[in-house]
Amino acid sequence: MKILSCTVHGFGKLREYRTAFGEGENELIRENGFGKSTLAAFFCAMFYGLSGDKARKDYASQERRRYKPWDGGIFGGEICFSVGDKKYRLNRSFGEKAAQDTFDLREMLSNLPSSDYTENIGLEMFGMDRTSFRNTVFFGQEEHVEEMTDDMYRLLGNDEASDGGKLQASEILKTEINGLSPKRATGKVCQLRERMQEIMAERKNEAELRSERDDKQETIGKKRKRVDEIDAQKAEGNEQLNALLALVRNAGEGSVRMERLKRLREKEDAYDDALDAFPGEVFTETEMDAYSKEGGRLLYAKEELSKLTLSEEEERLISSDSERKHALAKAKQIKYMLLGIGGFFGILLCGLAWTFNYWFTSEHWIPFMLGCVAIILLLVVINIGIKKNKKRIIELSNDNGSLFDKKAKYEELKDRVNRSEQDLRKRLTERGIVLNEDTCADIQNLQLLWNRVTRSKAEMEKELNAYTNAYQVDPSQETEQSILEYMKSVEEANRKISDLQERMSSLDDEKSALSKEISDLEIGVRNLNQRLEELDGLREEGLRLETECEELTKRYHLLVKTQELIERAAHERMLRYTKPIMEHFQKYYLAITENTREFHMDANAKLTVVEQGKQRELATQSSGYRDLILFAKRLAFADTMFPAEKPFLILDDPFVNLDEKHMEAAKKLLSVLSEQYQVFYFSARS
């Protein structure tokens, strides 16, 4: 395997860098900062791609960020190489992410795409991954990794492909054993035991916490009982306080109440005075209205009667005409007498005619006829007298007839008025009302008295209701002395109110303090319950962890036993590779130092050097001497792993710590290496 040439379009600080390489040793001796290490990283990236895509804190491990061209140009390049008789041109470009990378492999002679290798060309060509590549054929500055990889074990065993898998199994076992170890702080069993100890420590005071919670709950019960007692006392106190406040509210000022009582008594006296006018029961409104109307009618009748009263002149006229009145009366008597006589003789004439017709004969008719004529004449005379007498009566009646009618009406109305007045006075007398001579005036006065009674009663009732509503007492039981006593009771009530309010305030303060204490205790109980619930959970967790710890401890011991068996088998297997590796190592070590020293390699491929009769770790050696030993060891591994076709070796200034003497020996070693390998040596020293 040989690299023929490379073209770096953009990688780190390298930009459009082109160079060709030959067989054997290829040196790049340039000043610091030229980009030698960048070129070495470019070779690795072309075959294995870029590492460090996952987010990491250190910038150096993020190759995609570290080597992205500073000017933002093309990120990638081209390498021409050969494997056996075939030559290839590999072109890679890198994007922001691995998914954006491109890979193009062509045969150089035909320039046709080649399918001999894929994007995993490094693994396919060298038979090992990136880590194994950097642990063997890639020598970075001060990189002295001694760990073995699966691919290294596989290449050491050639066709024994299972060796690496056994190493991987051993590593997996080691990782799991460390993860379960009861002695390591990161071990699961150790963590479980520590957690169980923490749980036991946390549960140590569980009984005390339960006792404390019970005590707090008992105290809460007592305090709540006291709060209930306070509420009962407050309810009783509020009732008393409301009663006293009502008494005080209704008391008013003593002088005002006294004045109102006097005013009420005045109203009552005025009412009593008004009632004196009614010895019996006071008239109803209907009765009073009826009496008033009747009095009005009587007054009207008396007014009409006064209109019919004859004047003195009229009385004189009636008195001077007495003779005419006598003559009129006599004429009327004559009229009645003549009518009586005429009627007698008429009846007599009719009787004579019947008698004559019944008893007498025709020879007696002359005397009879004469008698009838005489009677008829007499009747005519009487009739004439009656007519004359009637004319005389009319003449006598027409002289002062209107005065007599007026007098007659007066007498008739006077009689009716007297009867009505007597009846009214009788009925009022029966009700205890004594009237004076002027009945109408007395009725009007009685109406005024009744109005006074009604008004006095309304005013008294109004004052009475106002007083009752204001003071909630029966005014009939009130006296000035009782008011004074009441005011003393109000003063006592005010004192009691003050005492009650002070007591209620004290109860409120006590209740508030108790409520605060209860709240604090309840918070404490809740916290304790929460803590006890946590402890119950911890107890369950402890039981679960105990079971889990027992199971993991059994698994841990089983894995340790398995690892011991695998390591024993690996040590036995490694013994087969140790001899050829140590032979190659001694060859390269002597070529550099020309000193003979005793070295040993254990089953894990770690070297020790014998000094003063004891095996010493390489860490005890100087850095330059240690670099030579590890350089020789890696070359020995390369010889053993690639017995047929040798890979190229990339040496990125591996001798930076060597002195001049050992540097000369290292240069000689490069000449030896170039006989078998294509060597790329990058350094700042010529």
XYZ file of C-alpha atoms in Angstrom:
686
model
C 0.000 0.000 0.000
C 1.552 3.256 -1.138
C 0.385 6.870 -1.497
C 1.409 8.245 -4.877
C 0.294 11.884 -4.564
C -2.181 14.166 -2.852
C -4.048 17.370 -3.578
C -5.482 19.369 -0.680
C -8.189 21.731 -1.960
C -9.017 22.955 1.502
C -8.232 21.375 4.855
C -7.414 23.484 7.883
C -4.890 26.089 6.829
C -3.806 24.099 3.730
C -5.215 25.462 0.504
C -4.630 23.937 -2.970
C -1.567 22.086 -1.711
C -0.243 19.457 -4.183
C 2.657 17.034 -3.879
C 3.813 13.644 -5.160
C 5.444 10.871 -3.113
C 7.899 8.134 -3.869
C 8.749 4.789 -2.339
C 10.635 4.547 0.914
C 11.146 7.673 3.017
C 9.245 10.879 2.197
C 10.257 13.808 4.331
C 8.392 17.083 4.832
C 10.733 19.313 6.826
C 9.040 22.679 7.310
C 8.763 25.337 9.987
C 6.259 25.168 12.774
C 2.780 26.300 11.699
C 3.195 25.181 8.106
C 0.477 22.526 8.407
C 2.439 19.278 8.781
C 0.111 17.849 11.411
C -2.817 19.068 9.325
C -1.482 17.098 6.327
C -1.115 14.000 8.510
C -4.727 14.462 9.663
C -5.720 14.908 6.000
C -4.337 11.443 5.152
C -6.334 9.916 7.989
C -9.520 11.815 7.007
C -9.258 10.682 3.379
C -9.306 7.034 4.394
C -11.508 7.191 7.513
C -13.525 10.373 7.150
C -13.855 13.011 9.875
C -14.486 12.175 13.511
C -16.093 14.207 16.278
C -19.500 14.882 14.672
C -21.165 14.440 18.040
C -21.339 17.540 20.205
C -18.262 17.813 22.423
C -16.906 20.576 24.534
C -13.265 20.363 23.439
C -12.594 21.976 20.097
C -9.609 19.687 19.269
C -11.772 16.554 19.111
C -14.231 18.110 16.657
C -12.320 17.537 13.406
C -15.105 18.875 11.187
C -14.979 22.244 12.971
C -11.209 22.169 13.489
C -10.224 21.531 9.869
C -12.973 23.389 8.050
C -11.171 25.841 5.706
C -10.729 29.190 7.317
C -11.656 31.067 4.161
C -14.850 29.025 3.628
C -13.702 27.368 0.365
C -13.842 23.731 -0.747
C -13.462 21.358 2.195
C -11.645 18.187 1.011
C -9.094 16.924 -1.465
C -7.687 14.007 -3.495
C -5.221 11.144 -2.903
C -3.767 8.786 -5.458
C -2.606 5.428 -3.996
C -1.852 1.861 -4.992
C -2.738 -1.494 -3.499
C -0.828 -4.346 -5.065
C -0.770 -3.738 -8.812
C -3.845 -1.463 -8.914
C -3.825 2.295 -8.643
C -6.726 4.436 -7.444
C -7.734 8.072 -7.261
C -9.785 8.916 -4.124
C -11.694 12.188 -3.906
C -13.551 13.296 -0.771
C -15.386 16.505 0.172
C -16.810 17.335 3.558
C -19.910 19.335 4.423
C -21.387 20.754 7.582
C -22.585 17.263 8.519
C -21.524 13.722 7.657
C -24.652 13.346 5.512
C -23.318 16.109 3.249
C -19.921 14.402 2.659
C -19.091 12.985 -0.790
C -16.906 9.986 -1.728
C -15.558 9.210 -5.197
C -13.134 6.343 -5.952
C -11.830 5.712 -9.497
C -9.201 3.508 -11.139
C -6.376 5.717 -12.341
C -5.773 3.973 -15.657
C -9.406 3.896 -16.844
C -10.719 6.778 -14.698
C -13.781 4.663 -14.187
C -15.561 4.486 -10.810
C -14.296 1.609 -8.733
C -16.357 -0.563 -6.448
C -13.345 -2.255 -4.847
C -13.788 -0.087 -1.753
C -16.568 1.898 -0.219
C -16.679 4.919 2.069
C -15.215 2.608 4.735
C -12.081 2.284 2.631
C -9.707 2.566 5.620
C -11.254 -0.409 7.385
C -11.431 -2.357 4.131
C -7.800 -1.634 3.065
C -5.975 -1.902 6.392
C -8.368 -4.318 8.093
C -8.692 -2.053 11.118
C -10.729 0.918 12.281
C -9.566 4.485 12.897
C -8.507 3.821 16.504
C -6.399 0.806 15.541
C -4.893 2.813 12.632
C -3.810 5.612 14.978
C -2.458 3.063 17.493
C -0.189 1.351 14.904
C 0.831 2.951 11.586
C -0.022 6.559 12.491
C 2.532 8.152 14.821
C 1.288 11.497 16.119
C 3.184 13.935 18.288
C 3.539 12.485 21.785
C 0.866 9.870 21.074
C 1.912 6.745 22.952
C -1.239 4.665 23.245
C -0.600 1.132 24.506
C -4.131 -0.234 24.548
C -5.022 -3.160 22.321
C -8.062 -3.135 20.041
C -10.143 -5.914 18.551
C -8.702 -5.262 15.099
C -5.147 -5.415 16.465
C -5.818 -8.770 18.092
C -7.432 -9.999 14.889
C -4.482 -8.886 12.729
C -2.023 -10.419 15.155
C -3.831 -13.735 14.844
C -4.192 -13.483 11.057
C -7.021 -15.965 10.379
C -8.061 -16.180 14.075
C -10.832 -13.684 13.649
C -12.447 -14.595 16.956
C -9.616 -13.242 19.108
C -10.760 -9.692 18.779
C -14.323 -10.687 19.663
C -13.008 -12.266 22.832
C -11.205 -9.050 23.679
C -14.374 -7.126 22.999
C -16.262 -9.502 25.272
C -13.611 -8.972 27.929
C -13.994 -5.212 27.611
C -17.746 -5.499 27.806
C -17.395 -7.657 30.896
C -14.946 -5.199 32.404
C -17.307 -2.311 31.733
C -20.235 -4.154 33.261
C -18.196 -5.367 36.240
C -17.041 -1.821 36.888
C -20.641 -0.695 36.526
C -21.698 -3.270 39.135
C -18.658 -3.120 41.424
C -19.420 -2.895 45.165
C -16.066 -1.157 45.711
C -16.179 1.545 43.058
C -18.158 4.686 43.718
C -19.713 4.417 40.267
C -20.590 0.742 40.750
C -24.268 -0.063 40.873
C -23.938 -2.432 43.852
C -21.880 0.162 45.731
C -24.459 2.822 44.941
C -27.302 0.544 45.990
C -25.585 -0.233 49.298
C -24.899 3.438 49.904
C -28.510 4.227 49.066
C -29.708 1.488 51.440
C -27.497 2.934 54.178
C -28.924 6.388 53.459
C -32.453 4.962 53.683
C -31.631 3.284 56.990
C -30.166 6.540 58.277
C -33.227 8.495 57.117
C -35.604 5.954 58.675
C -33.665 5.950 61.944
C -35.973 8.553 63.515
C -39.211 7.257 61.941
C -40.682 6.223 65.324
C -39.902 9.651 66.758
C -41.576 11.300 63.794
C -44.722 9.186 64.208
C -44.824 10.009 67.929
C -44.339 13.698 67.142
C -47.139 13.593 64.569
C -49.523 11.897 67.031
C -48.675 14.503 69.688
C -49.341 17.316 67.234
C -52.666 15.786 66.188
C -53.689 15.424 69.841
C -52.721 19.049 70.479
C -54.720 20.129 67.396
C -57.762 18.300 68.767
C -57.482 20.086 72.119
C -57.022 23.473 70.495
C -59.971 22.898 68.141
C -62.104 21.976 71.159
C -61.080 25.265 72.748
C -61.933 27.092 69.503
C -65.412 25.503 69.602
C -65.808 26.685 73.200
C -64.745 30.177 72.132
C -67.268 30.125 69.276
C -70.026 29.126 71.718
C -69.000 31.882 74.120
C -68.880 34.374 71.260
C -72.345 33.334 70.056
C -73.757 33.819 73.557
C -71.866 37.093 73.925
C -73.145 38.306 70.556
C -76.718 37.654 71.611
C -76.181 39.626 74.820
C -74.336 42.334 72.941
C -77.085 42.658 70.321
C -79.721 42.930 73.045
C -77.726 45.594 74.881
C -76.985 47.475 71.656
C -80.670 47.401 70.768
C -81.454 48.786 74.238
C -78.876 51.542 73.823
C -79.919 52.305 70.247
C -83.567 52.648 71.312
C -82.762 54.694 74.416
C -81.973 57.979 72.729
C -81.076 60.949 74.818
C -82.818 61.110 78.203
C -83.975 64.697 77.844
C -85.357 64.041 74.369
C -87.223 60.999 75.610
C -88.526 62.935 78.596
C -89.724 65.744 76.305
C -91.420 63.281 73.995
C -93.150 61.644 76.940
C -94.409 65.074 78.117
C -95.632 65.838 74.623
C -97.406 62.478 74.546
C -99.032 63.155 77.891
C -100.195 66.568 76.611
C -101.749 64.878 73.630
C -103.441 62.358 75.903
C -104.758 65.199 78.151
C -106.039 67.093 75.123
C -107.835 63.965 74.018
C -109.308 63.424 77.465
C -110.487 67.060 77.543
C -112.122 66.636 74.170
C -113.867 63.476 75.404
C -115.587 65.472 78.200
C -118.025 66.795 75.598
C -119.267 63.248 75.109
C -120.371 61.755 78.459
C -121.221 58.501 76.795
C -119.722 56.764 73.855
C -118.219 59.037 71.213
C -120.259 59.225 68.027
C -119.046 57.316 65.038
C -118.304 59.267 61.906
C -121.558 57.998 60.369
C -123.584 59.009 63.400
C -121.967 62.429 63.611
C -122.535 62.956 59.923
C -126.235 62.040 60.326
C -126.694 64.400 63.306
C -124.883 67.160 61.436
C -127.078 66.745 58.383
C -130.226 66.667 60.533
C -129.096 69.825 62.295
C -128.501 71.401 58.894
C -132.007 70.521 57.766
C -133.459 71.898 61.005
C -131.487 75.090 60.540
C -132.792 75.379 56.978
C -136.372 74.837 58.176
C -135.952 77.503 60.826
C -134.602 79.863 58.199
C -137.677 79.154 56.060
C -139.898 79.639 59.120
C -138.274 83.008 59.725
C -139.139 83.967 56.178
C -142.852 83.180 56.866
C -142.975 85.240 60.063
C -145.571 88.126 59.685
C -144.420 91.661 60.124
C -146.143 94.074 62.579
C -148.037 95.714 59.764
C -149.244 92.327 58.589
C -150.262 91.434 62.108
C -152.141 94.774 62.403
C -154.003 94.155 59.203
C -155.044 90.711 60.343
C -156.135 92.177 63.756
C -158.238 95.166 62.262
C -160.194 92.903 59.916
C -161.746 90.808 62.673
C -165.291 92.043 62.016
C -164.957 91.089 58.374
C -163.803 87.768 59.444
C -166.886 87.497 61.727
C -169.178 88.501 58.861
C -167.500 86.034 56.604
C -168.007 83.374 59.152
C -171.723 84.389 59.581
C -172.195 84.422 55.815
C -170.806 81.000 55.635
C -173.181 79.931 58.407
C -176.180 81.426 56.495
C -174.947 79.630 53.362
C -174.897 76.367 55.119
C -178.296 77.047 56.766
C -179.956 77.967 53.442
C -178.551 74.900 51.856
C -179.953 72.859 54.672
C -183.459 74.422 54.442
C -183.502 74.039 50.657
C -182.551 70.480 50.964
C -185.280 69.852 53.575
C -188.022 71.357 51.466
C -186.774 69.550 48.378
C -186.967 66.269 50.179
C -190.388 67.282 51.535
C -191.606 68.105 48.028
C -190.487 64.764 46.701
C -192.176 63.013 49.575
C -195.445 64.850 49.055
C -195.410 64.018 45.359
C -194.951 60.338 46.045
C -197.542 60.363 48.776
C -199.984 62.118 46.591
C -199.396 59.720 43.790
C -199.759 56.748 46.082
C -202.618 57.919 48.377
C -204.567 60.701 46.732
C -206.910 60.779 43.744
C -207.202 63.253 40.950
C -209.723 65.335 42.784
C -207.095 66.322 45.284
C -204.571 67.409 42.714
C -205.182 71.182 42.928
C -204.178 71.634 46.598
C -201.253 69.337 45.975
C -200.111 71.334 42.991
C -200.421 74.555 44.910
C -198.329 73.146 47.729
C -195.657 72.022 45.214
C -195.569 75.398 43.559
C -195.142 77.024 46.956
C -192.240 74.709 47.789
C -190.655 75.339 44.404
C -190.886 79.064 44.873
C -189.433 78.703 48.314
C -186.491 76.713 46.856
C -185.909 79.397 44.235
C -185.805 82.050 46.942
C -183.370 79.974 48.979
C -181.159 79.492 45.935
C -181.081 83.208 45.285
C -180.116 83.804 48.887
C -177.354 81.242 48.683
C -175.892 82.866 45.578
C -175.954 86.281 47.224
C -174.356 84.900 50.381
C -171.662 83.142 48.278
C -170.822 86.399 46.541
C -170.514 88.050 49.929
C -168.162 85.341 51.161
C -165.988 85.754 48.077
C -165.833 89.465 48.611
C -164.893 89.058 52.241
C -162.238 86.379 51.453
C -160.468 88.361 48.745
C -159.570 91.328 50.910
C -156.480 89.920 52.852
C -156.380 86.258 51.752
C -152.561 86.033 51.079
C -151.725 87.047 54.658
C -153.972 84.358 55.983
C -152.233 81.755 53.687
C -148.851 82.885 54.861
C -149.999 82.700 58.417
C -151.346 79.223 57.842
C -148.065 78.031 56.245
C -146.108 79.531 59.090
C -148.194 77.726 61.653
C -147.844 74.450 59.768
C -144.019 74.757 59.312
C -143.598 75.841 62.917
C -145.424 72.787 64.087
C -143.201 70.517 61.954
C -139.985 72.262 63.131
C -141.000 71.909 66.741
C -141.682 68.239 66.346
C -138.251 67.613 64.559
C -136.357 69.647 67.121
C -138.022 67.871 70.013
C -137.222 64.487 68.465
C -133.536 65.471 67.868
C -133.149 66.833 71.381
C -134.709 63.677 72.795
C -132.303 61.402 70.936
C -129.245 63.484 71.898
C -130.406 63.575 75.493
C -130.557 59.785 75.473
C -126.806 59.808 74.359
C -125.986 62.096 77.287
C -125.762 65.314 75.240
C -127.502 68.255 76.874
C -128.414 71.006 74.404
C -129.106 74.642 75.046
C -132.125 76.490 73.628
C -130.370 76.992 70.243
C -130.383 73.434 68.991
C -128.799 74.226 65.618
C -125.950 76.146 67.189
C -125.463 73.307 69.655
C -125.335 70.785 66.779
C -122.688 72.874 65.016
C -120.724 73.169 68.244
C -121.084 69.423 68.763
C -119.566 68.881 65.292
C -116.621 71.043 66.277
C -116.212 69.104 69.521
C -116.346 65.820 67.628
C -113.720 67.119 65.160
C -111.559 68.084 68.118
C -111.894 64.609 69.608
C -111.006 63.007 66.288
C -108.031 65.305 65.731
C -106.788 64.883 69.300
C -107.100 61.130 69.038
C -105.130 61.044 65.748
C -102.409 63.261 67.171
C -102.249 61.192 70.345
C -102.057 57.894 68.420
C -99.393 59.300 66.132
C -97.281 60.415 69.072
C -97.989 57.128 70.839
C -96.852 55.016 67.871
C -93.762 57.164 67.356
C -92.822 56.801 71.010
C -93.450 53.057 70.999
C -91.412 52.533 67.832
C -88.580 54.717 69.096
C -88.197 53.108 72.509
C -89.954 49.732 72.205
C -91.872 50.262 75.434
C -95.524 50.683 76.439
C -95.974 54.444 76.976
C -98.779 53.799 79.452
C -96.156 52.275 81.740
C -93.743 55.153 81.261
C -93.153 57.853 83.853
C -90.442 60.385 84.332
C -89.124 58.253 87.140
C -89.164 55.152 84.971
C -87.240 57.031 82.266
C -84.622 58.065 84.790
C -84.351 54.470 85.924
C -84.222 53.382 82.283
C -81.380 55.800 81.578
C -79.504 54.297 84.491
C -80.060 50.873 82.923
C -78.741 52.235 79.608
C -75.615 53.478 81.346
C -75.246 50.043 82.899
C -75.817 48.522 79.455
C -73.038 50.707 78.004
C -70.709 49.494 80.712
C -71.700 45.906 80.019
C -71.256 46.504 76.266
C -67.729 47.780 76.889
C -66.969 44.756 79.056
C -68.516 42.400 76.511
C -66.638 43.991 73.616
C -63.412 43.724 75.547
C -64.226 40.102 76.309
C -65.153 39.407 72.674
C -61.921 41.069 71.518
C -60.003 38.914 73.970
C -61.782 35.825 72.632
C -61.031 36.901 69.049
C -57.362 37.330 69.895
C -57.294 33.954 71.596
C -59.081 32.331 68.656
C -56.741 34.021 66.177
C -53.738 32.801 68.144
C -55.239 29.313 68.357
C -56.024 29.343 64.623
C -52.431 30.332 63.889
C -51.156 27.613 66.194
C -53.539 25.067 64.640
C -52.457 26.144 61.152
C -48.795 25.791 62.107
C -49.488 22.427 63.721
C -51.453 21.259 60.668
C -48.581 22.323 58.438
C -46.296 20.406 60.753
C -48.601 17.368 60.614
C -48.799 17.594 56.822
C -45.032 17.834 56.621
C -44.685 14.907 59.024
C -47.253 12.885 57.070
C -45.447 13.746 53.885
C -42.169 12.777 55.504
C -43.667 9.547 56.867
C -45.104 8.786 53.426
C -41.627 9.368 52.051
C -40.227 7.059 54.720
C -42.846 4.447 53.815
C -41.751 4.853 50.234
C -38.136 4.607 51.380
C -38.957 1.433 53.288
C -40.488 -0.064 50.168
C -37.571 1.265 48.157
C -35.152 -0.283 50.681
C -36.826 -3.673 50.353
C -36.734 -3.386 46.582
C -33.118 -2.213 46.606
C -32.162 -5.039 48.951
C -33.618 -7.564 46.533
C -32.041 -5.800 43.562
C -28.694 -5.554 45.373
C -28.688 -9.272 46.120
C -29.447 -10.059 42.473
C -26.803 -7.631 41.176
C -24.233 -8.909 43.679
C -24.789 -12.435 42.415
C -24.482 -11.141 38.840
C -21.337 -9.212 39.770
C -19.601 -12.291 41.224
C -20.664 -14.314 38.194
C -19.241 -11.692 35.810
C -15.984 -11.450 37.804
C -15.583 -15.209 37.583
C -16.352 -15.092 33.851
C -13.814 -12.302 33.325
C -11.167 -14.238 35.201
C -11.737 -17.195 32.898
C -11.667 -15.002 29.771
C -8.495 -13.206 30.911
C -6.834 -16.478 31.680
C -7.671 -17.696 28.182
C -6.554 -14.353 26.690
C -3.237 -14.503 28.543
C -2.640 -17.970 27.297
C -3.485 -16.849 23.748
C -1.338 -13.701 23.984
C 1.679 -15.825 24.826
C 1.649 -17.065 21.225
C 2.079 -13.464 19.924
C 4.481 -12.221 22.570
C 7.583 -13.948 21.216
C 7.449 -12.618 17.611
C 6.481 -9.132 18.851
C 9.374 -9.044 21.320
C 11.803 -10.221 18.617
C 10.754 -7.336 16.343
C 10.850 -4.960 19.320
C 14.397 -5.932 20.309
C 15.485 -5.441 16.668
C 14.178 -1.869 16.496
C 15.213 -1.006 20.057
C 18.820 -2.080 19.433
C 18.826 -0.181 16.133
C 18.053 3.041 18.005
C 19.924 2.665 21.316
C 22.526 -0.075 20.721
C 21.929 -0.910 24.425
C 20.849 -4.287 25.708
C 18.158 -4.129 28.369
C 15.683 -6.665 29.675
C 12.049 -6.033 28.718
C 8.890 -8.022 29.444
C 5.428 -7.898 27.879
C 2.314 -9.074 29.788
C -0.813 -10.655 28.375
C -2.266 -7.154 27.834
C 0.696 -6.175 25.629
C 2.092 -3.743 28.249
C 5.900 -3.408 28.458
C 7.989 -3.225 31.621
C 11.750 -2.681 31.910
C 13.970 -4.451 34.463
C 16.054 -2.119 36.602
C 17.816 -3.033 39.815
C 16.333 -6.480 39.752
C 12.667 -5.331 39.481
C 10.266 -4.731 36.616
C 9.499 -1.012 36.288
C 6.642 0.737 34.502
C 7.616 2.769 31.446
C 6.299 5.841 33.273
C 9.494 5.691 35.360
C 11.621 6.420 32.270
C 12.416 9.809 30.771
C 10.048 11.118 28.129
C 12.604 10.798 25.333
C 13.613 7.298 26.309
C 9.970 6.303 26.714
C 9.192 7.658 23.208
C 11.936 5.430 21.721
C 10.660 2.324 23.532
C 7.045 2.855 22.479
C 8.112 3.740 18.904
C 9.962 0.453 18.671
C 6.973 -1.384 20.165
C 4.558 0.048 17.579
C 6.908 -0.860 14.756
C 7.085 -4.380 16.167
C 3.315 -4.601 16.141
C 3.206 -3.310 12.532
C 5.685 -5.992 11.433
C 3.700 -8.698 13.209
C 0.249 -7.508 12.052
C 1.254 -7.014 8.374
C 3.627 -9.864 7.485
C 2.790 -9.685 3.748
C 1.942 -6.307 2.163
C 3.183 -3.522 4.356
C 1.144 -0.335 4.917
C 2.608 3.137 4.731
C 3.734 4.752 7.972
C 2.835 8.329 8.895
C 5.283 9.849 11.373
C 4.139 13.269 12.581
C 7.303 14.391 14.412
C 7.367 11.392 16.821
C 10.958 12.218 17.988
C 10.271 15.667 19.339
C 11.541 14.639 22.792
C 14.826 12.927 21.598
C 18.269 14.381 22.234
C 20.877 14.724 19.464
C 22.456 11.329 20.169
C 19.167 9.409 20.004
C 17.978 11.578 17.111
C 20.832 10.296 14.975
C 19.869 6.727 15.869
C 16.255 7.470 14.960
C 17.309 8.740 11.539
C 19.191 5.523 10.947
C 16.039 3.652 11.936
C 14.062 5.568 9.323
C 16.477 4.353 6.679
C 15.913 0.799 7.829
C 12.145 1.257 7.834
C 12.078 2.756 4.360
C 13.386 -0.559 3.013
C 10.097 -2.241 3.982
C 7.599 0.633 4.321
C 6.657 3.818 2.573
C 7.417 6.324 5.308
C 6.013 9.878 5.638
C 8.145 11.824 8.082
C 6.914 15.304 9.017
C 9.133 17.423 11.232
C 10.445 20.930 11.849
C 14.023 19.624 12.302
C 16.151 18.516 9.378
